[in-house]
PDB file of C-alpha atoms in Angstrom:
ATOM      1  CA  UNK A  25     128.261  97.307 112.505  1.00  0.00           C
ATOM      2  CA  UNK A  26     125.942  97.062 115.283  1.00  0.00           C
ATOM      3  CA  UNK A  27     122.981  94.448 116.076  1.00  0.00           C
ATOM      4  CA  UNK A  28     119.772  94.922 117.017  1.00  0.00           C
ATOM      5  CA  UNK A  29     117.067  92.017 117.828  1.00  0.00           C
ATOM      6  CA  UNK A  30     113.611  92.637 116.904  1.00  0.00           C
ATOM      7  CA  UNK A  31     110.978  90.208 117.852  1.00  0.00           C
ATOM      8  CA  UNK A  32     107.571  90.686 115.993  1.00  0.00           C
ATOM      9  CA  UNK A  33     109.494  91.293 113.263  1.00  0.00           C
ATOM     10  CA  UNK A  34     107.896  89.702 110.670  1.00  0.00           C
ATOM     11  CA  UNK A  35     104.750  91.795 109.820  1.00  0.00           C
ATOM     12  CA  UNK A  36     103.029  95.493 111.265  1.00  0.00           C
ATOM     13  CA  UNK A  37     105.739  98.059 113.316  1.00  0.00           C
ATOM     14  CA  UNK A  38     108.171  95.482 114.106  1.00  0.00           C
ATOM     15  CA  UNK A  39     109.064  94.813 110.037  1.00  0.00           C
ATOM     16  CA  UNK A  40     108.863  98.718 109.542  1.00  0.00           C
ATOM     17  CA  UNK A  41     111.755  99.250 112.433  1.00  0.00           C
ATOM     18  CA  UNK A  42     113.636  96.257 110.828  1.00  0.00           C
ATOM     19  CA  UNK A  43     113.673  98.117 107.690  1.00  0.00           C
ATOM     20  CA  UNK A  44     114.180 101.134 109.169  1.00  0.00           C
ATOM     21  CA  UNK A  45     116.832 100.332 111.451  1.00  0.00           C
ATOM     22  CA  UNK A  46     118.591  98.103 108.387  1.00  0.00           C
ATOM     23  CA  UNK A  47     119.716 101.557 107.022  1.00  0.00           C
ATOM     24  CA  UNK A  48     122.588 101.756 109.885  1.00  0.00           C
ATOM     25  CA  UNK A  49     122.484  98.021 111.737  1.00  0.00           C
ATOM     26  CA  UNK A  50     122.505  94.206 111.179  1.00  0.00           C
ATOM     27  CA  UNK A  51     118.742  93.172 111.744  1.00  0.00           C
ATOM     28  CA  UNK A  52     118.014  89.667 113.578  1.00  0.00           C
ATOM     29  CA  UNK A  53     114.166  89.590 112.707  1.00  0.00           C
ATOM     30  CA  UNK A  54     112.465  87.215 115.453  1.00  0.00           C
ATOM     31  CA  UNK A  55     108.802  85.686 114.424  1.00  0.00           C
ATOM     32  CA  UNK A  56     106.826  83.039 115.512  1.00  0.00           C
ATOM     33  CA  UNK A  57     105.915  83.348 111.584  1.00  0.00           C
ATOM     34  CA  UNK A  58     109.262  82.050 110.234  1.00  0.00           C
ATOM     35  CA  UNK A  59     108.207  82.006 106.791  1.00  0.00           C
ATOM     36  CA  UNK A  60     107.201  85.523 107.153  1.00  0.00           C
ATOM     37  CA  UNK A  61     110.815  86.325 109.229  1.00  0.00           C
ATOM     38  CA  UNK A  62     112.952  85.023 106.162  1.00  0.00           C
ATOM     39  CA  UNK A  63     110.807  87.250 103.660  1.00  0.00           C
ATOM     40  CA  UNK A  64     111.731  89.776 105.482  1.00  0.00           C
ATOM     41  CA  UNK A  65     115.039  89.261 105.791  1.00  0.00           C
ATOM     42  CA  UNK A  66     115.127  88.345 101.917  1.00  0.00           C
ATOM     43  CA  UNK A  67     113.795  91.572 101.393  1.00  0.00           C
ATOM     44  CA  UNK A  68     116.137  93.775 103.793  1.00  0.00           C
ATOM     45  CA  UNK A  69     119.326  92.120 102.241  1.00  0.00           C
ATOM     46  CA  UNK A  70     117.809  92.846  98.601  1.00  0.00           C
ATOM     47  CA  UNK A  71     117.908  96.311  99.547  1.00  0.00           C
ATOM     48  CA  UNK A  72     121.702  96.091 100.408  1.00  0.00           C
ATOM     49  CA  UNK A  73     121.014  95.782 104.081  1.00  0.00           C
ATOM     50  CA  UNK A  74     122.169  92.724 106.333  1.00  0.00           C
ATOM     51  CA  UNK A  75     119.716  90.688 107.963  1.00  0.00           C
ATOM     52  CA  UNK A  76     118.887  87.107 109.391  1.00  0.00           C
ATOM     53  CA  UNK A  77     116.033  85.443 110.613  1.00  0.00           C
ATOM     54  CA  UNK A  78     115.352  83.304 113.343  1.00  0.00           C
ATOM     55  CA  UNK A  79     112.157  81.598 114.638  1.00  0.00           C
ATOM     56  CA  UNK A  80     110.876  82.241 118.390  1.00  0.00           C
ATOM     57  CA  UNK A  81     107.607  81.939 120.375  1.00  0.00           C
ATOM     58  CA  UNK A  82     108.584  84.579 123.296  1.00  0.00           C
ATOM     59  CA  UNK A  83     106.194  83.314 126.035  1.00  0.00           C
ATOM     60  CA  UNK A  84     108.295  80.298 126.313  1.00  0.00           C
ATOM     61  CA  UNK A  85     111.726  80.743 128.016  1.00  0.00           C
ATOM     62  CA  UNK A  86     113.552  77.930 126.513  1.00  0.00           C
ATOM     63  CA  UNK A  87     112.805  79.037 122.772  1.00  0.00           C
ATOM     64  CA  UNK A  88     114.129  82.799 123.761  1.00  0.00           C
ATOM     65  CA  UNK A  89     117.028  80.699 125.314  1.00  0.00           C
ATOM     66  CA  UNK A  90     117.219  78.902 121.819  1.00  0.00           C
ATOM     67  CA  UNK A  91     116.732  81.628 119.652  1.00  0.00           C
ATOM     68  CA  UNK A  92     119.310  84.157 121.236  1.00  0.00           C
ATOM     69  CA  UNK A  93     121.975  81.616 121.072  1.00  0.00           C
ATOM     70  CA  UNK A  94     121.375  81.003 117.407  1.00  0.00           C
ATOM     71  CA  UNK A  95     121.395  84.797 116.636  1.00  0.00           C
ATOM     72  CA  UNK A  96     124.981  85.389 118.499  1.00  0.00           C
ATOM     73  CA  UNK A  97     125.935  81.844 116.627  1.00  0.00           C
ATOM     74  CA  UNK A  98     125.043  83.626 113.454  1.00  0.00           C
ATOM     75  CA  UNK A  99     125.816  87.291 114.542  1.00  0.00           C
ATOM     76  CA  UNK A 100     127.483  88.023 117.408  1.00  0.00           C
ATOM     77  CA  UNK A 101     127.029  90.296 119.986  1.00  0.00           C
ATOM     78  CA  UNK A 102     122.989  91.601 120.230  1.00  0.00           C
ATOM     79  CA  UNK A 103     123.902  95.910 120.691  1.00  0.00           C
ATOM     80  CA  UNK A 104     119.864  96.845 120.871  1.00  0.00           C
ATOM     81  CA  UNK A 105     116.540  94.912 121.545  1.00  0.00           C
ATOM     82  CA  UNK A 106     113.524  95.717 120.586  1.00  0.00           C
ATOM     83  CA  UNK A 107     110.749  93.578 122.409  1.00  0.00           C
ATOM     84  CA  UNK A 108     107.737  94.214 119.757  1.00  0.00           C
ATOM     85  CA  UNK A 109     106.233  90.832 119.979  1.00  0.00           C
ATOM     86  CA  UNK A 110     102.113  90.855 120.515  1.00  0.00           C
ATOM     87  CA  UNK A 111      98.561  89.458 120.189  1.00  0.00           C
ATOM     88  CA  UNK A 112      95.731  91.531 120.995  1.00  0.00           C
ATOM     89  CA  UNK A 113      92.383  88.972 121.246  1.00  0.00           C
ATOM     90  CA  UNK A 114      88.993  91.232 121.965  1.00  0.00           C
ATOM     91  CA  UNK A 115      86.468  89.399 123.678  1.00  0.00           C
ATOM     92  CA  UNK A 116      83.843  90.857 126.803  1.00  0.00           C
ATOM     93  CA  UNK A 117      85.402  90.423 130.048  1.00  0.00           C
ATOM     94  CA  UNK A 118      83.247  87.895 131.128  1.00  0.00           C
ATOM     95  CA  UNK A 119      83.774  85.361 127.802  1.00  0.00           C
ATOM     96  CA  UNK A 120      87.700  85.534 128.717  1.00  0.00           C
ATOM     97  CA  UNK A 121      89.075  82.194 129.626  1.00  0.00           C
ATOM     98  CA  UNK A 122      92.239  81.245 131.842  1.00  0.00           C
ATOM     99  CA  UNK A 123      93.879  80.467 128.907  1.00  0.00           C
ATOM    100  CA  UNK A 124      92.918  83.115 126.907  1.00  0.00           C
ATOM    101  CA  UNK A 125      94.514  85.620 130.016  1.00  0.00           C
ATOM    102  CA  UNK A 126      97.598  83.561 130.014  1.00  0.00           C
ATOM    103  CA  UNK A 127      98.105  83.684 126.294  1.00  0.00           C
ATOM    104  CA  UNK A 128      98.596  87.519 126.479  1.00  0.00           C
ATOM    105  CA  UNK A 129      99.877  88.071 129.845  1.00  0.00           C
ATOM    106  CA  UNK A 130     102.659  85.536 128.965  1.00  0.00           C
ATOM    107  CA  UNK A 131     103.387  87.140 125.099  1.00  0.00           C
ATOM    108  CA  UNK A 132     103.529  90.262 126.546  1.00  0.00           C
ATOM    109  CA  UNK A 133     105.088  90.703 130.006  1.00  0.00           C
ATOM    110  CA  UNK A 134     106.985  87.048 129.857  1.00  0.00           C
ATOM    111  CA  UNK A 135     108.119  87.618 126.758  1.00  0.00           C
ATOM    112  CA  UNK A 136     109.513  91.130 127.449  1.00  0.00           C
ATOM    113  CA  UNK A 137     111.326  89.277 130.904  1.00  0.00           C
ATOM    114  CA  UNK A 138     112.733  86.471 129.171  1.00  0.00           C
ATOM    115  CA  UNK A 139     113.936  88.389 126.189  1.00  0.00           C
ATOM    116  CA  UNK A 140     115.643  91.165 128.196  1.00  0.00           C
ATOM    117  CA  UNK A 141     117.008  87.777 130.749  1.00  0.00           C
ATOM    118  CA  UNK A 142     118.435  86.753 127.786  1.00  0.00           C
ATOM    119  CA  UNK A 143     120.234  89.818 126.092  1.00  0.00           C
ATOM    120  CA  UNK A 144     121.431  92.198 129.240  1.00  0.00           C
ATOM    121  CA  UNK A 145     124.067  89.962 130.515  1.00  0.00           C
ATOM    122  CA  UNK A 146     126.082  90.506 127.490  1.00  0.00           C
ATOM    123  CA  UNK A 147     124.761  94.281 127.487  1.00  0.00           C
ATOM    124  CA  UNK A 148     126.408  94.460 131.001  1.00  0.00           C
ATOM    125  CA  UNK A 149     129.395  92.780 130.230  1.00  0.00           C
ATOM    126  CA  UNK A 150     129.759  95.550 127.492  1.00  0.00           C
ATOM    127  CA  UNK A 151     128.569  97.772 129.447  1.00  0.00           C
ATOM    128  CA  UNK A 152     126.407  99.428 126.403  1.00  0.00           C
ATOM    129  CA  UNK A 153     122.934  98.660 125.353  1.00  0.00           C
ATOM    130  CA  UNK A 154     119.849 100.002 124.725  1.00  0.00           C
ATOM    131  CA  UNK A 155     116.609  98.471 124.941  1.00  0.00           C
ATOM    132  CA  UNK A 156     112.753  99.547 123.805  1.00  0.00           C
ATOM    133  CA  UNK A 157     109.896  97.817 124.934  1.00  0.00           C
ATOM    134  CA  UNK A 158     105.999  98.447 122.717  1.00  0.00           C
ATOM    135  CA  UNK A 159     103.716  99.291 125.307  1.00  0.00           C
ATOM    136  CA  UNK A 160     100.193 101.135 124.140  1.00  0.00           C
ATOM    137  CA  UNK A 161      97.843 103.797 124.754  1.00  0.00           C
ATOM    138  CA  UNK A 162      95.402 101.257 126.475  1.00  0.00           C
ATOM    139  CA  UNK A 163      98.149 101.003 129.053  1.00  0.00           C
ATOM    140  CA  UNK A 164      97.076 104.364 129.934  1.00  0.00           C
ATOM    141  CA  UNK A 165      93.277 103.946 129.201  1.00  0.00           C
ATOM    142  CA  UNK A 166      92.080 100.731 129.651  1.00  0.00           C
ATOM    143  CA  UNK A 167      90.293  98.605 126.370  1.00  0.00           C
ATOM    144  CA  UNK A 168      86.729  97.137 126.691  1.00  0.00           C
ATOM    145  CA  UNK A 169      86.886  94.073 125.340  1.00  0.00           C
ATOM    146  CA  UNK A 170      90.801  93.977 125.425  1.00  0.00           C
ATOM    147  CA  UNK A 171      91.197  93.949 129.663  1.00  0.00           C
ATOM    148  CA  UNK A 172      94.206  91.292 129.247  1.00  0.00           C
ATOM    149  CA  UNK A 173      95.740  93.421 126.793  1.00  0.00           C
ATOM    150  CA  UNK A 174      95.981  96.630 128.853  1.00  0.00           C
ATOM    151  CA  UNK A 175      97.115  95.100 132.052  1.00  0.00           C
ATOM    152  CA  UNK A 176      99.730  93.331 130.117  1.00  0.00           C
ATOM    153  CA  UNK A 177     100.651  96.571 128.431  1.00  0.00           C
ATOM    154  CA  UNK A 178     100.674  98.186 131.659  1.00  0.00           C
ATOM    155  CA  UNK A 179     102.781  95.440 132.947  1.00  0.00           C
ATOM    156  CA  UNK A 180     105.477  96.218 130.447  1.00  0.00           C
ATOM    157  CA  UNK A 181     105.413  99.567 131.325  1.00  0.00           C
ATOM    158  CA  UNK A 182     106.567  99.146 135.421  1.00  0.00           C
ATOM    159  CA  UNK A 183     108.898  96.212 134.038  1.00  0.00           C
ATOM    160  CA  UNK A 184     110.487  98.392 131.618  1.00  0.00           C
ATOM    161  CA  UNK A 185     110.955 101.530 134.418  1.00  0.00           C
ATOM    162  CA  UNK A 186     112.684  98.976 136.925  1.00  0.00           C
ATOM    163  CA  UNK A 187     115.352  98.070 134.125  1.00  0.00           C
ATOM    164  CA  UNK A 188     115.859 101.415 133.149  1.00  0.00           C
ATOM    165  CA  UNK A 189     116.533 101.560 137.029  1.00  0.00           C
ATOM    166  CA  UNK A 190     118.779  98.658 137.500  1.00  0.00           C
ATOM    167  CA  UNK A 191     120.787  99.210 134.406  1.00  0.00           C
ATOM    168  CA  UNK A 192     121.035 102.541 134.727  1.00  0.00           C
ATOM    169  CA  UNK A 193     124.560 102.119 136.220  1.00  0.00           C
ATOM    170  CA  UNK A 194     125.988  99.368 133.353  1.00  0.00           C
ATOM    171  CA  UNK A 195     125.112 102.422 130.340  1.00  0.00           C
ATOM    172  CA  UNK A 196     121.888 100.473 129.611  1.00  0.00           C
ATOM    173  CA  UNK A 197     118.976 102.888 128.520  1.00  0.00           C
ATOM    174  CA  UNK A 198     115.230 101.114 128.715  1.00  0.00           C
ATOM    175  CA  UNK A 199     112.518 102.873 127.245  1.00  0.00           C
ATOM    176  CA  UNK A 200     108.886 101.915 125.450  1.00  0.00           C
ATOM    177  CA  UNK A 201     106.671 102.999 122.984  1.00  0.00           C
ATOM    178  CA  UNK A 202     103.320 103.460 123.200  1.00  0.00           C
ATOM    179  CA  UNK A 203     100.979 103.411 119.837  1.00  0.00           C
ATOM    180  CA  UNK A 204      97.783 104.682 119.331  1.00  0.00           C
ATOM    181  CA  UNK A 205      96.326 103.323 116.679  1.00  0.00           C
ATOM    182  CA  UNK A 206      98.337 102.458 114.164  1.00  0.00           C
ATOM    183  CA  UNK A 207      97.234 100.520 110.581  1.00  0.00           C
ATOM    184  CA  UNK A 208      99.127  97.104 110.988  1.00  0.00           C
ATOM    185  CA  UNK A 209      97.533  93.648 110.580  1.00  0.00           C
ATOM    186  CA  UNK A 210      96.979  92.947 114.024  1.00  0.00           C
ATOM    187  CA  UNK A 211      94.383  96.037 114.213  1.00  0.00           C
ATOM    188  CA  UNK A 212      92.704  94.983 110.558  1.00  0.00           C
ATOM    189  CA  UNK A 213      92.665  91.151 111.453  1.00  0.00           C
ATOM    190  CA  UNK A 214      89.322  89.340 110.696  1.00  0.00           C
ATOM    191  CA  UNK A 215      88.115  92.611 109.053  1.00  0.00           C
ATOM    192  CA  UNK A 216      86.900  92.531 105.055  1.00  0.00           C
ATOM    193  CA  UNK A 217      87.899  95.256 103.043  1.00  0.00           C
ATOM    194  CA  UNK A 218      84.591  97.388 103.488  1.00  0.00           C
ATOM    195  CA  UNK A 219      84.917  96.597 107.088  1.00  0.00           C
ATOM    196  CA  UNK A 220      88.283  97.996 106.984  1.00  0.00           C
ATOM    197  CA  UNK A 221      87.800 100.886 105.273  1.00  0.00           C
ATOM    198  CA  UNK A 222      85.137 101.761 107.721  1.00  0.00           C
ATOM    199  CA  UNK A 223      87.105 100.890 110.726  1.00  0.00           C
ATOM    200  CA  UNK A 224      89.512 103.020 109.784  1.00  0.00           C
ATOM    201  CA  UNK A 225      87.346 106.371 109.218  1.00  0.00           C
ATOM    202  CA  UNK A 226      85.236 106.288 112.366  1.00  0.00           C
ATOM    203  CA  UNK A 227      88.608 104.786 114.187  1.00  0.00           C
ATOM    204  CA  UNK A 228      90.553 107.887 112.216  1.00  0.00           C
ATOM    205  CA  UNK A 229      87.726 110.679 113.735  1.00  0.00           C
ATOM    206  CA  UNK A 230      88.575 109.682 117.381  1.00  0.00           C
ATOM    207  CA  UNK A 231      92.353 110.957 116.752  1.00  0.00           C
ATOM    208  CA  UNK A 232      93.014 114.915 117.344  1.00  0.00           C
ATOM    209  CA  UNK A 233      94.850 114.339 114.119  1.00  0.00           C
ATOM    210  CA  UNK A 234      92.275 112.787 111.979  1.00  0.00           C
ATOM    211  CA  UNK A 235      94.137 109.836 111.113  1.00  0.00           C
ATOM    212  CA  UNK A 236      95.299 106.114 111.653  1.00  0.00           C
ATOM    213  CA  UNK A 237      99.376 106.228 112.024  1.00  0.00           C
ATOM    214  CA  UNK A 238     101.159 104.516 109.661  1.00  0.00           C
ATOM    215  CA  UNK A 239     104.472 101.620 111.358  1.00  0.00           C
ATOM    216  CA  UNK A 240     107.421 103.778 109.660  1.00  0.00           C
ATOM    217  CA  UNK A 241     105.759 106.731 112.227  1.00  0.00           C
ATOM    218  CA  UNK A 242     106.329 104.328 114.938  1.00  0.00           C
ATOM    219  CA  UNK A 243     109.689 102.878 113.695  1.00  0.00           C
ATOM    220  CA  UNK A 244     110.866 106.359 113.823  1.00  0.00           C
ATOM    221  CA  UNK A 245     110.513 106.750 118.106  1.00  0.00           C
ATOM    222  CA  UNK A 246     112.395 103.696 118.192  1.00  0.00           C
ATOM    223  CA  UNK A 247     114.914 104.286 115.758  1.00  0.00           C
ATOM    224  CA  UNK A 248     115.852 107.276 117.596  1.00  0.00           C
ATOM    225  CA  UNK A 249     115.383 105.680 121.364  1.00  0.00           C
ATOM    226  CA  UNK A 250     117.973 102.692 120.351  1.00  0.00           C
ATOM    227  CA  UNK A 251     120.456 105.522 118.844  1.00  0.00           C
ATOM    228  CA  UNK A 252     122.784 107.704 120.321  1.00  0.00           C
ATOM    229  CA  UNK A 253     120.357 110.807 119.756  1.00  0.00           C
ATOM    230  CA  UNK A 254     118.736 109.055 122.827  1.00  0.00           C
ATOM    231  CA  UNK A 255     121.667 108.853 125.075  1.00  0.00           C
ATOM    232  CA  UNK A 256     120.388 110.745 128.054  1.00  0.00           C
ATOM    233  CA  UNK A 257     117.318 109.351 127.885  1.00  0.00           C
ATOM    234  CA  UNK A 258     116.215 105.974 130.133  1.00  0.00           C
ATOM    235  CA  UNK A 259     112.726 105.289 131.804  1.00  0.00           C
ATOM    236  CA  UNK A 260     110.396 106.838 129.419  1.00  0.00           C
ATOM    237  CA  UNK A 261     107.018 106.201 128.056  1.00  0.00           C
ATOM    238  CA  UNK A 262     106.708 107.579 123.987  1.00  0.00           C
ATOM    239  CA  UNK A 263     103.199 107.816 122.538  1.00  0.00           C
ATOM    240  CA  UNK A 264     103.071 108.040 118.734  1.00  0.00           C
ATOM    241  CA  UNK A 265      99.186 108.268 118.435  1.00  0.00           C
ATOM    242  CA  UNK A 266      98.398 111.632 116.782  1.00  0.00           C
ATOM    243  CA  UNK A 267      97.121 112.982 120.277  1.00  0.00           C
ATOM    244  CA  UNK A 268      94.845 110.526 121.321  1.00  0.00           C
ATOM    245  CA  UNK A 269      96.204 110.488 124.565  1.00  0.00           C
ATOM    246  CA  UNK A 270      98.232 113.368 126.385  1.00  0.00           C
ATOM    247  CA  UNK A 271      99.637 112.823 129.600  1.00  0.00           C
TER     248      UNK A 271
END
């Protein structure tokens, strides 16, 4: 049975794949939430699946370093890699602080370098692997409020077209998936239940399709970008966001 390493695993589209992908793969769920992680794992194996969880903050190279070693310890070989991990703080350009930048442009585009560091040597020894990166309709857009965000989204999307370019030759496919707006914590966080449920319908009318997306609709691109189905496939940019952006 095949591996595949999820980080933001623990909660939203990354827990959805994890279940998903549980169906046909060993799961290594990676969370800074480790609490959160092992529920999910609990969960996966309850349902007959096999699963483990480990803990990891992906902006910082030697806990990647850490983590990856203690999922081959416990595992073995890592077949697939699914860099999912993300915070999305909303604050006017102007109130954003160094720190605040760093935060996201280190989750997002360090954390998809050191991950991918950490997992394609042993993808090129094999020469097999696949690897999806979450990217986002803001990379396309832009986000007020959300400027560190979409340039680290964007980021993710040139990093993720160079690998599918260097590892094109060792079998390695790279690909990403973009959401729209999909209903995971992350997008309801801080929001009451009225605030929610409003959110959602004036957030829902802005879609072609008249909807939020649900994670499983998400899970599904990946599923089938980390499988065989997907085997001629390598650079790409997937939007699941009912329309909202066409390009």
């Amino acid at each position: 049975m095949k591996t595949v390493l999820i980080t933001g695993a623990a909660s939203g589209i990354g827990l959805a794949t994890a279940k998903r992908l549980s169906a046909t793969m060993q799961v290594v769920i990676a969370d800074r939430n480790i609490a959160g992680a092992r529920e999910a794992a609990q969960a996966i194996k309850a349902q007959g699946g096999k699963a483990v969880a480990v803990e990891v903050d992906v902006a910082s190279k030697a806990a990647v370093t850490a983590m990856v070693k203690e999922a081959t310890d416990m595992v073995g070989d890592i077949h697939a890699l699914f860099c999912n991990a993300g915070i999305s703080p909303k604050l006017p350009f102007e109130e954003w602080s160094e720190a605040d930048w760093d935060s996201v442009i280190h989750t997002h585009i360090k954390g998809v370098f050191f991950c991918t560091q950490a997992i394609l040597p042993q993808m090129c020894a094999r020469h097999s692997g696949a690897i999806v990166t979450t990217g986002s309709d803001y990379s396309i857009t832009g986000h007020p409020q959300g400027s560190g965000y979409a340039a680290a989204k964007a980021g993710i999307y040139a990093l993720t077209k160079s690998l599918a370019l260097e590892f094109a030759p060792f079998n390695i496919r790279c690909n990403s998936v973009g959401p729209g707006p999909i209903e995971t914590p992350l997008l309801r966080k801080g929001k009451s239940d009225a605030d929610w449920a409003h959110h959602k319908a004036k957030r829902g009318e802005r879609v072609p399709m008249g909807r939020l997306g649900q994670p499983e609709e998400v899970a599904s691109v990946v599923d089938f970008l980390l499988s065989e189905r997907a085997s001629y496939i390598t650079g790409q940019i997937i939007h699941p966001n009912g329309g909202s952006v066409m390009w």
